[in-house]
Short mmCIF file of C-alpha atoms and ligand atoms in Angstrom, two decimals:
data_model
loop_
_atom_site.label_atom_id
_atom_site.label_comp_id
_atom_site.label_asym_id
_atom_site.label_seq_id
_atom_site.Cartn_x
_atom_site.Cartn_y
_atom_site.Cartn_z
CA MET C 1 95.28 129.08 118.57
CA SER C 2 97.14 127.03 115.96
CA LYS C 3 100.97 126.66 116.07
CA LEU C 4 101.10 128.72 112.87
CA LEU C 5 99.15 131.66 114.15
CA SER C 6 100.87 131.85 117.50
CA ALA C 7 104.31 131.71 115.76
CA ILE C 8 103.17 134.54 113.42
CA GLU C 9 101.84 136.66 116.30
CA LYS C 10 105.21 136.48 118.14
CA ALA C 11 107.32 137.49 115.09
CA GLU C 12 107.81 140.89 113.36
CA THR C 13 109.70 139.64 110.35
CA ILE C 14 108.81 136.41 108.66
CA ALA C 15 110.46 134.39 105.87
CA ILE C 16 108.48 131.71 104.02
CA GLY C 17 110.44 129.06 102.18
CA GLY C 18 109.42 126.26 99.71
CA HIS C 19 111.25 123.35 98.07
CA VAL C 20 113.56 123.54 94.97
CA ARG C 21 111.77 123.22 91.62
CA PRO C 22 108.52 124.38 93.21
CA ASP C 23 105.26 122.63 92.22
CA GLY C 24 101.64 123.65 92.59
CA ASP C 25 101.41 122.75 96.29
CA CYS C 26 104.70 124.54 97.10
CA ILE C 27 103.70 127.66 95.24
CA GLY C 28 100.12 127.60 96.48
CA SER C 29 101.18 127.19 100.11
CA CYS C 30 103.86 129.81 100.00
CA MET C 31 101.68 132.40 98.19
CA GLY C 32 98.57 131.47 100.22
CA LEU C 33 100.41 132.06 103.43
CA PHE C 34 101.95 135.20 102.19
CA ARG C 35 98.63 136.62 101.27
CA TYR C 36 97.11 135.52 104.62
CA ILE C 37 99.80 137.30 106.64
CA LYS C 38 99.65 140.36 104.42
CA LYS C 39 95.87 140.72 104.76
CA ASN C 40 95.58 139.94 108.41
CA TYR C 41 98.85 141.14 110.04
CA ARG C 42 99.55 144.45 108.35
CA ASP C 43 102.32 145.32 110.79
CA LYS C 44 104.43 142.25 109.88
CA GLN C 45 107.02 142.04 107.22
CA VAL C 46 107.00 138.89 105.16
CA CYS C 47 109.20 137.67 102.25
CA VAL C 48 108.83 134.51 100.22
CA TYR C 49 111.86 132.43 99.13
CA VAL C 50 111.07 130.10 96.23
CA GLU C 51 112.88 129.48 92.91
CA GLU C 52 111.39 130.83 89.68
CA ILE C 53 107.61 130.26 89.58
CA PRO C 54 106.52 128.76 86.24
CA ASP C 55 104.19 131.03 84.07
CA ALA C 56 101.24 128.69 84.62
CA PHE C 57 101.01 130.14 88.15
CA ASP C 58 101.05 133.80 87.11
CA TYR C 59 97.79 134.40 88.94
CA LEU C 60 99.55 133.64 92.24
CA LYS C 61 102.51 135.88 91.77
CA GLU C 62 102.80 138.96 94.00
CA GLU C 63 105.46 141.57 93.25
CA ASP C 64 106.20 142.47 96.80
CA ALA C 65 106.44 138.82 97.91
CA PHE C 66 109.98 138.29 96.69
CA CYS C 67 111.79 140.70 99.00
CA GLU C 68 114.85 140.27 101.16
CA LYS C 69 115.41 141.47 104.70
CA PRO C 70 118.79 141.29 106.53
CA SER C 71 117.26 138.81 109.18
CA TYR C 72 113.98 137.24 110.23
CA ASP C 73 112.38 136.33 113.63
CA LEU C 74 110.63 133.39 112.06
CA PHE C 75 111.16 131.01 109.10
CA ILE C 76 108.21 128.88 107.93
CA SER C 77 109.16 125.96 105.72
CA LEU C 78 106.31 124.75 103.56
CA ASP C 79 105.95 121.42 101.58
CA CYS C 80 109.58 120.59 102.19
CA GLY C 81 110.69 117.17 103.46
CA ASP C 82 114.16 118.08 104.50
CA GLU C 83 116.48 121.05 104.88
CA GLU C 84 118.58 120.48 101.78
CA ARG C 85 115.44 120.60 99.61
CA LEU C 86 114.96 124.27 100.57
CA GLY C 87 117.82 125.08 98.13
CA ASP C 88 119.00 128.75 98.58
CA ALA C 89 116.42 129.24 101.35
CA GLN C 90 118.28 126.85 103.51
CA LYS C 91 120.89 129.59 104.31
CA VAL C 92 118.05 131.94 105.32
CA MET C 93 116.53 129.27 107.63
CA GLU C 94 119.88 128.56 109.27
CA LYS C 95 120.26 132.24 110.25
CA THR C 96 116.71 132.49 111.65
CA PRO C 97 116.26 131.74 115.39
CA TYR C 98 112.80 130.07 115.10
CA VAL C 99 111.77 127.58 112.39
CA LEU C 100 108.30 126.17 111.87
CA ASN C 101 108.16 123.14 109.55
CA ILE C 102 104.70 122.55 107.97
CA ASP C 103 104.60 119.53 105.58
CA HIS C 104 102.69 116.46 104.48
CA HIS C 105 105.60 114.23 103.31
CA ILE C 106 105.85 110.97 105.29
CA THR C 107 109.58 111.22 104.76
CA ASN C 108 109.81 114.64 106.53
CA THR C 109 112.94 114.70 108.73
CA LYS C 110 111.11 116.89 111.28
CA PHE C 111 113.74 119.60 111.23
CA GLY C 112 112.95 122.98 112.91
CA ASN C 113 112.02 124.15 116.36
CA GLU C 114 108.31 123.22 115.76
CA THR C 115 106.63 121.00 113.26
CA VAL C 116 103.16 120.48 111.84
CA VAL C 117 103.87 117.30 109.86
CA LYS C 118 100.88 115.11 109.22
CA GLU C 119 99.11 113.08 106.58
CA ALA C 120 97.01 115.23 104.28
CA SER C 121 96.47 115.57 100.58
CA SER C 122 98.76 118.63 100.43
CA THR C 123 100.51 121.26 102.45
CA CYS C 124 97.76 123.63 101.41
CA GLU C 125 95.21 121.40 103.09
CA ILE C 126 97.15 121.48 106.34
CA LEU C 127 97.49 125.34 106.06
CA TYR C 128 93.74 125.68 105.68
CA GLY C 129 93.34 123.90 109.01
CA LEU C 130 95.83 126.17 110.70
CA MET C 131 94.29 129.41 109.50
CA GLU C 132 91.06 131.11 110.62
CA GLU C 133 88.38 130.53 107.96
CA GLU C 134 86.82 133.94 108.37
CA LYS C 135 90.15 135.58 107.64
CA LEU C 136 90.52 134.10 104.20
CA ASP C 137 89.57 135.78 100.99
CA ALA C 138 89.33 134.73 97.27
CA GLY C 139 93.12 135.34 96.65
CA ILE C 140 94.14 133.14 99.69
CA ALA C 141 91.50 130.56 98.66
CA SER C 142 92.75 130.45 94.99
CA ALA C 143 96.26 129.77 96.17
CA LEU C 144 95.24 126.96 98.63
CA TYR C 145 92.93 125.45 96.09
CA THR C 146 95.79 125.35 93.56
CA GLY C 147 97.92 123.24 95.98
CA ILE C 148 95.13 120.87 96.64
CA ILE C 149 94.34 120.21 92.95
CA HIS C 150 98.05 119.75 92.08
CA ASP C 151 98.87 117.33 94.76
CA THR C 152 95.69 115.30 94.25
CA GLY C 153 95.88 115.30 90.46
CA VAL C 154 92.55 117.20 90.57
CA PHE C 155 90.95 115.02 93.27
CA LYS C 156 91.88 111.58 91.91
CA HIS C 157 94.98 110.41 93.73
CA SER C 158 94.68 108.08 96.75
CA ASN C 159 95.53 111.01 99.09
CA THR C 160 92.19 112.62 98.34
CA THR C 161 89.88 112.31 101.43
CA LYS C 162 86.41 113.44 102.41
CA GLU C 163 88.12 116.26 104.28
CA THR C 164 90.08 117.23 101.20
CA MET C 165 86.81 117.60 99.27
CA GLU C 166 85.12 119.37 102.09
CA ILE C 167 87.94 121.98 102.33
CA ALA C 168 87.94 122.40 98.48
CA GLY C 169 84.19 123.00 98.76
CA LYS C 170 84.71 125.73 101.34
CA LEU C 171 87.43 127.27 99.14
CA ILE C 172 85.25 127.38 95.98
CA ALA C 173 82.59 129.20 98.13
CA PHE C 174 84.85 132.25 98.05
CA GLY C 175 83.87 132.62 94.44
CA ILE C 176 87.22 131.56 92.90
CA PRO C 177 87.34 130.67 89.25
CA PHE C 178 88.05 127.12 90.06
CA GLY C 179 87.61 125.74 86.49
CA LYS C 180 90.07 128.23 85.13
CA ILE C 181 92.57 127.50 87.87
CA ILE C 182 92.51 123.86 87.01
CA ASP C 183 92.81 124.45 83.25
CA ASP C 184 95.41 127.23 83.48
CA SER C 185 97.73 125.75 86.10
CA PHE C 186 97.19 121.95 85.74
CA TYR C 187 96.00 120.87 82.19
CA ARG C 188 97.27 123.58 79.86
CA LYS C 189 100.41 122.70 78.02
CA THR C 190 102.65 124.78 75.83
CA TYR C 191 103.47 123.33 72.47
CA LYS C 192 106.97 122.65 73.67
CA GLN C 193 105.58 120.67 76.66
CA LEU C 194 103.30 118.73 74.33
CA GLN C 195 106.19 117.82 72.03
CA ILE C 196 108.45 116.65 74.86
CA MET C 197 105.63 114.61 76.36
CA GLY C 198 104.95 113.07 73.03
CA ARG C 199 108.62 112.13 72.68
CA CYS C 200 108.84 110.65 76.20
CA LEU C 201 105.74 108.58 75.65
CA MET C 202 106.93 107.29 72.29
CA GLU C 203 110.35 106.33 73.60
CA SER C 204 109.06 104.80 76.86
CA VAL C 205 110.06 101.24 77.55
CA ARG C 206 108.00 98.42 79.17
CA ILE C 207 109.89 96.14 81.50
CA MET C 208 108.87 93.53 84.12
CA ASP C 209 106.08 92.13 82.00
CA GLY C 210 104.76 95.61 81.45
CA ARG C 211 104.28 96.27 85.17
CA CYS C 212 106.94 98.92 84.99
CA LEU C 213 107.22 101.57 82.40
CA PHE C 214 110.18 103.94 82.14
CA SER C 215 111.35 106.86 79.95
CA ILE C 216 114.50 108.99 79.83
CA VAL C 217 114.83 112.58 78.99
CA ARG C 218 118.34 113.32 77.90
CA GLN C 219 120.04 116.71 78.28
CA ASN C 220 120.34 117.17 74.55
CA VAL C 221 116.55 116.90 74.19
CA MET C 222 115.95 119.44 77.00
CA LYS C 223 118.46 121.80 75.17
CA LEU C 224 116.81 121.23 71.84
CA TYR C 225 113.46 122.39 73.21
CA GLU C 226 115.01 124.92 75.56
CA ALA C 227 113.02 123.12 78.26
CA LYS C 228 112.89 123.69 82.02
CA PRO C 229 112.31 120.74 84.45
CA SER C 230 108.78 122.05 85.08
CA ASP C 231 108.07 121.41 81.36
CA LEU C 232 108.12 117.68 82.21
CA ASP C 233 105.16 117.99 84.62
CA GLY C 234 102.31 115.72 83.76
CA ILE C 235 104.37 113.23 81.66
CA ILE C 236 104.73 110.63 84.39
CA ASP C 237 101.05 110.64 85.11
CA GLU C 238 100.30 109.69 81.53
CA MET C 239 102.78 106.89 81.98
CA ARG C 240 101.21 105.71 85.27
CA THR C 241 97.76 105.41 83.84
CA THR C 242 98.93 103.09 81.01
CA GLU C 243 97.20 99.69 81.13
CA GLY C 244 99.04 97.08 83.17
CA VAL C 245 101.50 99.50 84.72
CA GLU C 246 102.22 99.43 88.40
CA VAL C 247 105.19 101.71 88.55
CA ALA C 248 106.12 104.54 86.16
CA ILE C 249 109.67 105.95 86.24
CA LEU C 250 110.84 109.14 84.51
CA LEU C 251 114.58 109.89 84.45
CA ASP C 252 115.55 113.43 83.80
CA GLU C 253 119.27 113.82 83.06
CA ARG C 254 120.30 116.94 85.05
CA GLU C 255 124.09 116.53 84.54
CA PRO C 256 125.94 114.01 82.45
CA GLY C 257 125.58 110.77 84.43
CA GLU C 258 123.26 112.21 87.05
CA PHE C 259 119.42 111.76 86.92
CA LYS C 260 116.49 113.23 88.73
CA VAL C 261 114.17 110.26 89.25
CA SER C 262 110.38 110.63 89.41
CA MET C 263 108.37 107.57 90.42
CA ARG C 264 104.67 106.91 90.60
CA SER C 265 102.81 103.72 91.56
CA ASN C 266 99.21 102.64 91.46
CA GLU C 267 98.34 100.02 94.10
CA ILE C 268 101.12 97.97 95.50
CA VAL C 269 104.60 99.52 95.47
CA ASP C 270 105.53 102.07 98.14
CA VAL C 271 107.82 104.26 96.05
CA SER C 272 108.66 106.58 98.98
CA VAL C 273 110.73 103.69 100.56
CA ILE C 274 112.69 103.31 97.32
CA ALA C 275 113.23 107.09 96.99
CA ARG C 276 114.30 107.38 100.59
CA TYR C 277 116.84 104.54 100.03
CA PHE C 278 118.43 106.67 97.41
CA GLY C 279 118.53 109.76 99.51
CA GLY C 280 115.25 111.22 98.27
CA GLY C 281 111.74 111.14 99.62
CA GLY C 282 108.03 111.77 98.89
CA HIS C 283 104.77 109.85 99.30
CA VAL C 284 103.70 106.25 98.96
CA ARG C 285 102.38 106.73 95.45
CA ALA C 286 104.65 109.60 94.28
CA ALA C 287 108.25 110.04 95.17
CA GLY C 288 111.57 111.20 93.81
CA CYS C 289 115.40 111.20 94.26
CA ALA C 290 118.58 111.93 92.44
CA ILE C 291 120.84 109.04 91.35
CA LYS C 292 124.32 109.06 89.74
CA GLY C 293 125.37 106.54 87.10
CA SER C 294 124.33 105.39 83.57
CA ALA C 295 120.63 105.39 82.87
CA PHE C 296 120.97 101.62 82.55
CA ASP C 297 122.40 101.27 85.96
CA VAL C 298 119.83 103.60 87.45
CA ILE C 299 116.96 101.69 86.00
CA ASN C 300 118.49 98.33 87.04
CA ASN C 301 118.89 99.65 90.69
CA LEU C 302 115.34 100.85 90.85
CA THR C 303 113.84 97.71 89.36
CA GLY C 304 115.67 95.57 91.87
CA HIS C 305 113.84 97.45 94.63
CA ILE C 306 110.50 97.30 92.87
CA GLU C 307 110.75 93.61 92.21
CA LYS C 308 111.48 93.03 95.90
CA GLN C 309 108.24 94.82 96.80
CA LEU C 310 106.20 92.97 94.15
CA GLY C 311 107.53 89.67 95.47
P1 5GP D 1 108.27 114.58 91.62
O1 5GP D 1 108.46 113.22 91.02
O2 5GP D 1 107.02 115.20 91.11
O3 5GP D 1 109.43 115.38 91.43
O4 5GP D 1 108.08 114.36 93.21
C1 5GP D 1 107.08 113.52 93.76
C2 5GP D 1 107.12 113.72 95.19
O5 5GP D 1 108.31 113.32 95.76
C3 5GP D 1 106.92 115.17 95.63
O6 5GP D 1 106.10 115.15 96.79
C4 5GP D 1 108.32 115.65 95.99
O7 5GP D 1 108.27 116.65 96.99
C5 5GP D 1 108.99 114.40 96.44
N1 5GP D 1 110.45 114.34 95.92
C6 5GP D 1 110.87 114.40 94.66
N2 5GP D 1 112.24 114.35 94.61
C7 5GP D 1 112.59 114.40 95.89
C8 5GP D 1 113.97 114.44 96.53
O8 5GP D 1 114.99 114.42 95.88
N3 5GP D 1 113.98 114.42 97.92
C9 5GP D 1 112.82 114.45 98.67
N4 5GP D 1 112.99 114.45 99.96
N5 5GP D 1 111.61 114.38 98.18
C10 5GP D 1 111.49 114.37 96.81
MN1 MN D 2 102.96 118.89 98.50
#
């Protein structure tokens, strides 16, 4: 029996937590596991702790998932590299006697009583391996499929393996509307998102002989469009696929003089090392962190590290 299933069997009340600003893999893994426990362990009580789920994932929302119990026997952390990134759920975790940490970030700090941290396209791919296939249904499969397509950029990032494709194949065999899931949750943009993307791309700046492309989203622009951080999803991928670019950087000004940094690379630069240096984390080709200072200083600091790696 997997570590996940034996932990579930021993617990009566279970909390599931994901990282702040939840993305497709975080939402897919949290809701996939919620649905799995609800379907197969009817006597267990389970609550999900994630921040507001963007509308694009409406098909994964479950009214009864966002409950709150006074205490839990088991806390399962999903897709989260460190304790702080759990946000408000961190407090819930700290009160829970047993913590299981399931994640695929190489920068994972291995917190918790037990971990399943390994290389995989997504946390959803790991979860699939920990569940019993005959106990899945279309709802669970839709959630796990969502995480896989989001973290692989629809099966094109370098984290996509033969195993990823095989699992995705098994998931679509449950009769899920996979084309609609991809369009609705990954590709569809609101007009607002389209406009911000256009603006970011137009204002992007090439440096280091065009090998690095950066763009800055200022707070006044976010306010003008009444945009949420999730409205910026997808922008950095357009930047990364620009000809000649090795590293794309998007700075999102969260507070005056404080930026959320997103980095993507193509072939050479390990951006997880740079993100970790600045207190963040992530993967070799996709990572992030938060840095204080002027935008100019932030870019200067980051390019110093990129240049070192490019030699
Ligand atoms: P994104 O640029 O899309 O926000 O994040 C890219 C990857 O880096 C994701 O896997 C995300 O979980 C991770 N990441 C982004 N920001 C942080 C951060 O501040 N800390 C850690 N540990 N990981 C981050
Ligand atoms: Mn993930």
